[in-house]
Tab-separated table of C-alpha atoms and ligand atoms in Angstrom:
chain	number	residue	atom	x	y	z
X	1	UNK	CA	185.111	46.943	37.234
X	2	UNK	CA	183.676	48.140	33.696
X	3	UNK	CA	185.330	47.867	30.211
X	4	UNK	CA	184.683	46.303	27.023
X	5	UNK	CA	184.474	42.315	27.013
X	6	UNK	CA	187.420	41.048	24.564
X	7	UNK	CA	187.893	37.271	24.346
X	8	UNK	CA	191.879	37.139	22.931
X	9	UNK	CA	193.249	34.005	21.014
X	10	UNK	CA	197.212	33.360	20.903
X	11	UNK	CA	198.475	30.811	18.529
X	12	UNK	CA	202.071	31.829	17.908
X	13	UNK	CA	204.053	29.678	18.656
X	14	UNK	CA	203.417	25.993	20.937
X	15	UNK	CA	200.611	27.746	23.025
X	16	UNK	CA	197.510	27.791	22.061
X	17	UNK	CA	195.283	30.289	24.510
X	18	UNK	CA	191.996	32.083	24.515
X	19	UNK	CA	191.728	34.407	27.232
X	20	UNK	CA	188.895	36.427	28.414
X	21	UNK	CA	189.406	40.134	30.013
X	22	UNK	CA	186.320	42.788	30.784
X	23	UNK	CA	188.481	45.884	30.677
X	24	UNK	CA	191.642	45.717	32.780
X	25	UNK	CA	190.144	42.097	34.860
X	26	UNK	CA	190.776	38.905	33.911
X	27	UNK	CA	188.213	36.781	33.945
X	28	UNK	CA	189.400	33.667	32.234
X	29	UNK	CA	192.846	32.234	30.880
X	30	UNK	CA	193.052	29.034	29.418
X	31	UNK	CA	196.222	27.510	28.165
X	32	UNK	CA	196.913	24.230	26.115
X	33	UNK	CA	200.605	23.701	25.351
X	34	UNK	CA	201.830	21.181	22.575
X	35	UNK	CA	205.541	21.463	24.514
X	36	UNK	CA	205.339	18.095	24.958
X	37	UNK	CA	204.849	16.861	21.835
X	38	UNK	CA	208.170	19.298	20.642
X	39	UNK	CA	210.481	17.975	23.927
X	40	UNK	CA	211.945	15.406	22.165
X	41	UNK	CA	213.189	17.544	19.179
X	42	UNK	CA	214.793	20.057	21.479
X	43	UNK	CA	212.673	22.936	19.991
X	44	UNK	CA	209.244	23.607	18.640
X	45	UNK	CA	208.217	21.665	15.292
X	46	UNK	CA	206.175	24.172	12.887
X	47	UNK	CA	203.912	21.826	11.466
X	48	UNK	CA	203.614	19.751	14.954
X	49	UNK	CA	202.503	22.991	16.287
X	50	UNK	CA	199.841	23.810	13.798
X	51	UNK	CA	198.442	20.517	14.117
X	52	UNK	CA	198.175	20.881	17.272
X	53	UNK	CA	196.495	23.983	17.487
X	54	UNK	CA	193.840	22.934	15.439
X	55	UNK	CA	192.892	20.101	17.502
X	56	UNK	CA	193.188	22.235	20.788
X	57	UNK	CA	191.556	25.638	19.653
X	58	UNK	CA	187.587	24.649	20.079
X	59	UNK	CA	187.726	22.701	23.984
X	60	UNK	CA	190.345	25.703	24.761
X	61	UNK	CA	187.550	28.244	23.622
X	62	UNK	CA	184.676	26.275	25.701
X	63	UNK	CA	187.164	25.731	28.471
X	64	UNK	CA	187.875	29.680	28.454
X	65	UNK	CA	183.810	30.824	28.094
X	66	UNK	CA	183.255	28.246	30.987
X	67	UNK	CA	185.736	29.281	33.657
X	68	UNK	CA	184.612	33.314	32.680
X	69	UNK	CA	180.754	32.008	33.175
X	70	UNK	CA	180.141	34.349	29.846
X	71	UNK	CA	178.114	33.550	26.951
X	72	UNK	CA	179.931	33.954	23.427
X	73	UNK	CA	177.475	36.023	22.472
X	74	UNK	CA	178.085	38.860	25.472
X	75	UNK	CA	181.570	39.439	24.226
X	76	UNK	CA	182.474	42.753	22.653
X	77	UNK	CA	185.633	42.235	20.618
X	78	UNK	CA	187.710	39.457	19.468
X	79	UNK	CA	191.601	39.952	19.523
X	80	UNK	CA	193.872	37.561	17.821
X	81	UNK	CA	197.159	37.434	17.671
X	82	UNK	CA	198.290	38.771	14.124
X	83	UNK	CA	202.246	38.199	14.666
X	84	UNK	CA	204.893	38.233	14.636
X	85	UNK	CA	205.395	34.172	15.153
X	86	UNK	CA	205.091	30.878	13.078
X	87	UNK	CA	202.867	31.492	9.938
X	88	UNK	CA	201.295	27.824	9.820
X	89	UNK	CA	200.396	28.312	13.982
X	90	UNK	CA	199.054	32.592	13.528
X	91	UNK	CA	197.001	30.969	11.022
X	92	UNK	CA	194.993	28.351	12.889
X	93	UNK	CA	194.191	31.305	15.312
X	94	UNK	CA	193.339	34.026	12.569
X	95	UNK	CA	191.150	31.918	10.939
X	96	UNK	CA	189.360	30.990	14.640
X	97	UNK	CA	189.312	34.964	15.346
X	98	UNK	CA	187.540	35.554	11.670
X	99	UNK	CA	185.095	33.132	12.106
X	100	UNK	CA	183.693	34.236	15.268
X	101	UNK	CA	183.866	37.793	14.646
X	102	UNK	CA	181.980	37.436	11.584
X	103	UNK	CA	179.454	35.080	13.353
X	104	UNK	CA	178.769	37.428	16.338
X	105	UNK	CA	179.027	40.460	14.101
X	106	UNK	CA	181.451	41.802	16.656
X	107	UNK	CA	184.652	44.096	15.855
X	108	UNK	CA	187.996	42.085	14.892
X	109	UNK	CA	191.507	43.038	16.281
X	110	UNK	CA	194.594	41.832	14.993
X	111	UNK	CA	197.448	42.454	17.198
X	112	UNK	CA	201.228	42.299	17.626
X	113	UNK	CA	202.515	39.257	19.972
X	114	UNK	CA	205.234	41.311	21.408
X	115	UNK	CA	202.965	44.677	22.650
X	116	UNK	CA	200.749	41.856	24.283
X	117	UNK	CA	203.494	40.741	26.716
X	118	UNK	CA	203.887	44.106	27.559
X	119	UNK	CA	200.661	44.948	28.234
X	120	UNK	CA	199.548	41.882	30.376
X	121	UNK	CA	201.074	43.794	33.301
X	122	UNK	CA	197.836	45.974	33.470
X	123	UNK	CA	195.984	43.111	34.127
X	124	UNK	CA	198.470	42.575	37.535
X	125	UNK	CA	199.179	46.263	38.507
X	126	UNK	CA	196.394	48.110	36.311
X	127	UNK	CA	196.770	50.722	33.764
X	128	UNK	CA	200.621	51.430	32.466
X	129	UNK	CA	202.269	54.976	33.761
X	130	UNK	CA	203.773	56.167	30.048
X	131	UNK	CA	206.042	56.619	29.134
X	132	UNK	CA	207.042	53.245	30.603
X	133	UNK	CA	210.228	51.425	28.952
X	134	UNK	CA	209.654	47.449	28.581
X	135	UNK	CA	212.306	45.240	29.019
X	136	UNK	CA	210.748	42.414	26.514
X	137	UNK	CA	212.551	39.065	26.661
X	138	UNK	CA	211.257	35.617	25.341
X	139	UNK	CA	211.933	32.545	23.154
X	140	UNK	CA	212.181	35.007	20.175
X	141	UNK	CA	212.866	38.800	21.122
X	142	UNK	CA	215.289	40.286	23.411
X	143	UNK	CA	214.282	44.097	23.024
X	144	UNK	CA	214.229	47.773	24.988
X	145	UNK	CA	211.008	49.227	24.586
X	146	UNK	CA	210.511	52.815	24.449
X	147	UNK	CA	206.493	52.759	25.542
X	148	UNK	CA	204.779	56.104	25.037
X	149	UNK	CA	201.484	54.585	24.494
X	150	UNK	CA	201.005	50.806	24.479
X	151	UNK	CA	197.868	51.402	21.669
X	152	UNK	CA	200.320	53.019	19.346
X	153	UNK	CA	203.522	54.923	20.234
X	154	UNK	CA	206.027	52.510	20.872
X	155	UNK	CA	209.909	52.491	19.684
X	156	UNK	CA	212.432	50.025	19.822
X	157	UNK	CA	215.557	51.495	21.547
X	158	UNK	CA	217.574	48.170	21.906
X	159	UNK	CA	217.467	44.711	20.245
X	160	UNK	CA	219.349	41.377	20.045
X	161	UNK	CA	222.142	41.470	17.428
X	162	UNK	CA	222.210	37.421	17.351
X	163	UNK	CA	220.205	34.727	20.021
X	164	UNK	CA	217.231	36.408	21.856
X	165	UNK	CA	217.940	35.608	25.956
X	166	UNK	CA	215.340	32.686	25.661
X	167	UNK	CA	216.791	30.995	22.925
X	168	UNK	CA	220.190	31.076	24.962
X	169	UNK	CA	218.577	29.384	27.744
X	170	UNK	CA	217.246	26.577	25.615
X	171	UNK	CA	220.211	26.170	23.929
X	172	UNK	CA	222.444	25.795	26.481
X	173	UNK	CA	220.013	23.963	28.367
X	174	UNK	CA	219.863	21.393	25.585
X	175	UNK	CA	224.025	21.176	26.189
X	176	UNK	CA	223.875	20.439	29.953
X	177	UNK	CA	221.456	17.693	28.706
X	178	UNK	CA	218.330	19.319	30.157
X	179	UNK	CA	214.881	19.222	29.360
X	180	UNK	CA	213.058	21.567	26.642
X	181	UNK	CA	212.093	24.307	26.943
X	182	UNK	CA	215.288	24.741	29.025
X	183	UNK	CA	214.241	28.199	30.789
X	184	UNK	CA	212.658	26.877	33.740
X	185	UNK	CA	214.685	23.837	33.871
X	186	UNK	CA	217.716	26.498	34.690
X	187	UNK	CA	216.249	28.398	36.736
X	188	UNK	CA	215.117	25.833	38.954
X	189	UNK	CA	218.748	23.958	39.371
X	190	UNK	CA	220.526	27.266	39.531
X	191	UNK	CA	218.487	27.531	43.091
X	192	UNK	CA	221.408	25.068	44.020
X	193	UNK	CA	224.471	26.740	41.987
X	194	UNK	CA	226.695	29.272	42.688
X	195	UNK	CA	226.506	32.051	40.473
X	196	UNK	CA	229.607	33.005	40.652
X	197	UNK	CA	231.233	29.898	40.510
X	198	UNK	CA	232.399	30.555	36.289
X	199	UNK	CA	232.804	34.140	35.019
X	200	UNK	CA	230.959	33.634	31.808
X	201	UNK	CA	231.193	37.057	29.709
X	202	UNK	CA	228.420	39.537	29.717
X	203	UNK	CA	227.718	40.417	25.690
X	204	UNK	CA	228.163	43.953	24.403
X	205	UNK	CA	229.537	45.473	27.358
X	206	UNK	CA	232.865	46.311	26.629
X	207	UNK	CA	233.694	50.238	25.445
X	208	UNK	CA	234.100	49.763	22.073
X	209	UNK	CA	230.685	47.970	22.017
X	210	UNK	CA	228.687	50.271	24.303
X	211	UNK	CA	229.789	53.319	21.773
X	212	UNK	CA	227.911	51.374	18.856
X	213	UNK	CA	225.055	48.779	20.891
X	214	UNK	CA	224.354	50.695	23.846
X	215	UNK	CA	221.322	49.451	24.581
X	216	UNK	CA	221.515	45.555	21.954
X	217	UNK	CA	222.251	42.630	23.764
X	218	UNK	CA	224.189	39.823	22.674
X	219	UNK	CA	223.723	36.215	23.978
X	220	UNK	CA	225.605	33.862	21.387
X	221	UNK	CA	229.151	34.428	23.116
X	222	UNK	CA	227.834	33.199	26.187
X	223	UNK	CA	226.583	30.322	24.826
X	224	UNK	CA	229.258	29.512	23.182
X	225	UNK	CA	231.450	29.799	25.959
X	226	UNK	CA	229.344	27.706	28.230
X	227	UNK	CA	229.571	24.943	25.305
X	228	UNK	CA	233.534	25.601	25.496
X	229	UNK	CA	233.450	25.343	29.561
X	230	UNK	CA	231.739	21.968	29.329
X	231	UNK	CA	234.174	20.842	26.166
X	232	UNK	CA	237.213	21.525	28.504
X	233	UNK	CA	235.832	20.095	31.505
X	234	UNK	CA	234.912	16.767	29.666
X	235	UNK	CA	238.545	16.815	27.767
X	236	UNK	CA	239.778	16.817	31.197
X	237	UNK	CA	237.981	14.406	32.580
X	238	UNK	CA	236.666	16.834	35.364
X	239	UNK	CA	232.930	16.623	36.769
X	240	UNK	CA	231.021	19.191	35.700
X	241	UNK	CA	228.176	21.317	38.033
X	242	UNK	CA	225.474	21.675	36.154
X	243	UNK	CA	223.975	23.749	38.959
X	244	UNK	CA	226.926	26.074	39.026
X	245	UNK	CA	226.894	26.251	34.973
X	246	UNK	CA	223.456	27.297	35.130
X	247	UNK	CA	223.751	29.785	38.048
X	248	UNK	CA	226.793	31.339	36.435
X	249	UNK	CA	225.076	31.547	32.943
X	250	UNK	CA	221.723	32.910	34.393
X	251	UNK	CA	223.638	35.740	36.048
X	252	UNK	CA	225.462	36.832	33.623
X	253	UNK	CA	222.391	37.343	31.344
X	254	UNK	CA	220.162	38.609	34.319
X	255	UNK	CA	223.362	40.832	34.737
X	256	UNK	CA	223.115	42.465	31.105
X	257	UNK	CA	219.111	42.349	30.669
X	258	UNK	CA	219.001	44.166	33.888
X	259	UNK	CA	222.105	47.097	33.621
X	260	UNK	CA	221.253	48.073	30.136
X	261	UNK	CA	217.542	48.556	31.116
X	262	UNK	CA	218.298	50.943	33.840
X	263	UNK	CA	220.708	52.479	31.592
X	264	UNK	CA	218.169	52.974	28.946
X	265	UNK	CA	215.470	54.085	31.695
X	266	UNK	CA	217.589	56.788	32.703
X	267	UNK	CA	218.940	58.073	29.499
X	268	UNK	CA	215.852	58.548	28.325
X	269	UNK	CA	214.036	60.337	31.391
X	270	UNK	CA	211.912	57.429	31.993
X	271	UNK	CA	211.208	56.545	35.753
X	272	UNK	CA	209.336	53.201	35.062
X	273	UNK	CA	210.240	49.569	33.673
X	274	UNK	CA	207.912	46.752	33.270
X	275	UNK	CA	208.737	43.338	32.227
X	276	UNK	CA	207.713	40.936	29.614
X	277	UNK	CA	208.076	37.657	27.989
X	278	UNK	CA	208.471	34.083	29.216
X	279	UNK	CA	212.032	35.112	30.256
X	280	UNK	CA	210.370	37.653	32.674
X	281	UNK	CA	209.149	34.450	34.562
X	282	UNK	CA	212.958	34.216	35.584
X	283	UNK	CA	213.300	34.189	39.385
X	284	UNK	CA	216.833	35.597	39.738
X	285	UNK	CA	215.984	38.246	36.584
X	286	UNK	CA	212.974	39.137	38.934
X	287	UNK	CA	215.104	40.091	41.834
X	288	UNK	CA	218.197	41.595	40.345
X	289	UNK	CA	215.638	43.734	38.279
X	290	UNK	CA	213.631	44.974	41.576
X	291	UNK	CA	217.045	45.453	43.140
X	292	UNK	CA	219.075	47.936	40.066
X	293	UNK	CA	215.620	49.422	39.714
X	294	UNK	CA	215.215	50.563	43.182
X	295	UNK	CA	218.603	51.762	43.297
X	296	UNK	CA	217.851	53.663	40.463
X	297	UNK	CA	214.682	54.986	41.993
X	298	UNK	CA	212.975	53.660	39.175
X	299	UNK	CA	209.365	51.661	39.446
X	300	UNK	CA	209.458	48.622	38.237
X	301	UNK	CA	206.564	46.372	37.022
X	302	UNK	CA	206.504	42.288	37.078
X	303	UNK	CA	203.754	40.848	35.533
X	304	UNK	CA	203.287	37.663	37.924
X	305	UNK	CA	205.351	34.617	36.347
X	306	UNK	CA	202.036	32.367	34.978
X	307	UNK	CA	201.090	35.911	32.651
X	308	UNK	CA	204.623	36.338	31.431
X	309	UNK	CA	204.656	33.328	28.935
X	310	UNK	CA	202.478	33.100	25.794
X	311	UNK	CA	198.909	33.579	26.684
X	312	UNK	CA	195.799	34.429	25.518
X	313	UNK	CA	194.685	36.792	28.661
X	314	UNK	CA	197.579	39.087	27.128
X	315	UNK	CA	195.865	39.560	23.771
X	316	UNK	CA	192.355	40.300	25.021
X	317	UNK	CA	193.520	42.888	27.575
X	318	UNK	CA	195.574	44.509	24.980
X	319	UNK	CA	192.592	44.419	22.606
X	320	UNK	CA	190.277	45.916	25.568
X	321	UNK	CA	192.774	48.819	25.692
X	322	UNK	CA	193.137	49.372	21.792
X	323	UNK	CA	188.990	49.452	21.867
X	324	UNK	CA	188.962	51.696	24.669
X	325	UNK	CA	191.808	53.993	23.013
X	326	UNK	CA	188.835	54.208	19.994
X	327	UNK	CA	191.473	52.747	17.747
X	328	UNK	CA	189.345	51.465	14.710
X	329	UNK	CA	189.118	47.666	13.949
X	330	UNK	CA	191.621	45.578	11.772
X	331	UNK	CA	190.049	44.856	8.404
X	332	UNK	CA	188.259	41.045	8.360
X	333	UNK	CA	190.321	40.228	5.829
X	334	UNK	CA	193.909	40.568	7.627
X	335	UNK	CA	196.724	38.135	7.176
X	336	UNK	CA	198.942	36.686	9.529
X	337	UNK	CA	201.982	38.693	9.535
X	338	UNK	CA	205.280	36.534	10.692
X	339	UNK	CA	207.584	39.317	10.585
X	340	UNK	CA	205.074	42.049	12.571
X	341	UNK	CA	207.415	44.613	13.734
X	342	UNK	CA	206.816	45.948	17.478
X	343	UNK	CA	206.028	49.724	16.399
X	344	UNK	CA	203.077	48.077	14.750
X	345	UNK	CA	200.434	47.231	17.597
X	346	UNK	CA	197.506	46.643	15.295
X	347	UNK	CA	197.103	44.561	12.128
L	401	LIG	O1	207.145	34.442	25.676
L	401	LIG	P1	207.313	32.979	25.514
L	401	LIG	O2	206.374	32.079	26.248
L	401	LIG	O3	207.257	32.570	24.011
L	401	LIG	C1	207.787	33.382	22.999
L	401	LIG	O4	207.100	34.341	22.595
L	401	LIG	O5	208.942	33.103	22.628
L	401	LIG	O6	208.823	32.646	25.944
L	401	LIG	C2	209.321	31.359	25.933
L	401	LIG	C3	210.761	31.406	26.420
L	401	LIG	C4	211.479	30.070	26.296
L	401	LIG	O7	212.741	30.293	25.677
L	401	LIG	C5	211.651	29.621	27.737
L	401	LIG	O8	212.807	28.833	27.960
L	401	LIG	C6	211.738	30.946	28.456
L	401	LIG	O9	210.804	31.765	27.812
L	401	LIG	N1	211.389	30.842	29.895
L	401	LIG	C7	212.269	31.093	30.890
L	401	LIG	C8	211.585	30.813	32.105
L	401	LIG	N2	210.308	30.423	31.803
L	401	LIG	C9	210.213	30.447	30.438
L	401	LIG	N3	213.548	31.492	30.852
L	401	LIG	C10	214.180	31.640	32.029
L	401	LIG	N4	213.609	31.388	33.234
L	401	LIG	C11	212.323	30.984	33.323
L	401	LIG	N5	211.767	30.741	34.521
L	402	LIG	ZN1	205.712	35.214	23.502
């Protein structure tokens, strides 16, 4: 395998990651989390976060050049990400990105969290067929993702009007009393539920909405109706299934992610979907997607679960394609941007 050698550094959000791709192989993809230290406040802390970033980012960097068996000075290109995320965390890894860019006199890429999820697939299932459309769901975004090229063309064709699909599954994870983040916590007692045991509403699919949202998704509804299904219950004194709850509520929004992203494949004449985000990880979201998309004759992509949540493997191999697509280098001098919108793959 050939390529350029990118080493990639996320520090968005709790994870902070330096991954190390030569073209479209990973070579090395080291991950500290600071989860932990955010578990007992239900959600991550900003300045916790930074903190901990700055005390992670050098052993994660040795840990990452170690496991590649590379030398710093062999690499090609440093990606960082730029944003969109928590200022105080970008920060931490901007300033790590500058400082070995300017030290190895190699080219600097600041790039957009969001593209990156998408384009970790490659590094599963090699280069993307475009136009590809990206269902991208995390702790942050729920989007549809017009992909025409993943180093520049890309449109958002569907958003979140309210919670993004990650942030509903911590949330009402942290109302059955579960563990943060709640994601996998669901989707590992939902195993034992019944999904259809409680017909929790799907968000934005009525007529009147479809006519105006299409292609948005909406998650605070459901949430709020799983807090008013576990209200009742306790009013009434009943017991309450918290493996039924969470297999009802993962269905419904594995029902809506997946139906409005075949909808949006089709109407726009697109016959493949890949999937991003830490929500991608989801195990029923994984099937039911396989299942609507072969139906639709539509190829789907699935990143394997441990690439789908924040990582630094997803920056570099995005980088590696941005180099490769002769894009020219972001300026040393970029900022963190917290707001980064998707269309924008490079700072
Ligand atoms: O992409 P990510 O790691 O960070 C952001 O960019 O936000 O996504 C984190 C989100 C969290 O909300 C977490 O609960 C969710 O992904 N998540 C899952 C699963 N694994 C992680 N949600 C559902 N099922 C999972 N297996
Ligand atoms: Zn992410």
């Amino acid at each position: 395998m050939s390529g350029p050698l990118v080493l990639g550094i996320e520090s968005s959000c709790d994870e902070t990651s330096v991954g190390i791709v030569r073209g479209a192989e990973l070579l090395a993809n080291e991950v500290a989390s600071s989860v932990a230290a955010h578990a007992r406040f239900g959600g991550v802390v900003p300045e916790v976060a930074s903190r901990a970033h700055l005390e992670a980012m050098t052993p994660t960097l040795e840990r990452a050049l170690s496991s590649a068996g590379i030398e710093l000075a062999e690499v090609d290109a440093i990606a960082v990400t730029a944003g969109p995320g928590l200022m105080g965390s970008l920060v931490v890894g901007l300033a790590a990105a500058k400082a070995l860019a300017s030290a190895l006199g190699k080219p600097l890429y600041g790039l957009n969290h969001l593209v990156g999820h998408v384009a970790v697939d490659i590094l599963d299932h090699g280069p993307l067929p475009e136009p590809v459309l990206a269902l991208l769901v995390s702790g942050g975004h729920s989007q549809l993702l017009l992909v025409r090229d993943i180093t520049g063309d890309i449109t958002e064709v569907g958003t979140t009007i309210d919670d993004a699909a990650g942030e509903a599954y911590d949330k009402v994870a942290r109302l059955l009393g579960l563990a943060y983040p709640g994601g996998p916590e669901i989707d590992r007692l939902a195993q034992q539920g019944n999904p259809k045991a409680i017909a929790f509403p799907r968000g934005l699919t009525a007529r009147h909405d479809l006519a105006r949202h299409r292609f948005d998704y909406s998650f605070s509804g459901l949430k709020t109706a799983v807090a008013r299904y576990v209200e009742q219950r306790e009013r009434d004194g009943e017991p309450i299934s918290v493996p039924d709850v969470s297999a009802s509520f993962q269905e419904a929004v594995a029902d809506v992610l997946t139906a409005k992203a075949v909808d949006a494949a089709r109407h726009f004449g697109v016959d493949h979907l890949v999937l991003g985000g830490g929500v991608a990880a989801n195990s029923r979201l994984r099937t039911l997607m396989a299942e609507r998309a072969a139906a639709a004759g539509i190829e789907l992509r699935r990143p394997r679960p441990g690439l789908c949540t924040d990582n630094g493997a997803m920056i570099a191999v995005l980088g590696a394609q941005v180099m490769e697509a002769g894009r020219p280098p972001s300026s040393p001098t970029i900022s963190a941007d917290s707001g980064m919108p998707v269309e924008r793959v490079l700072a």
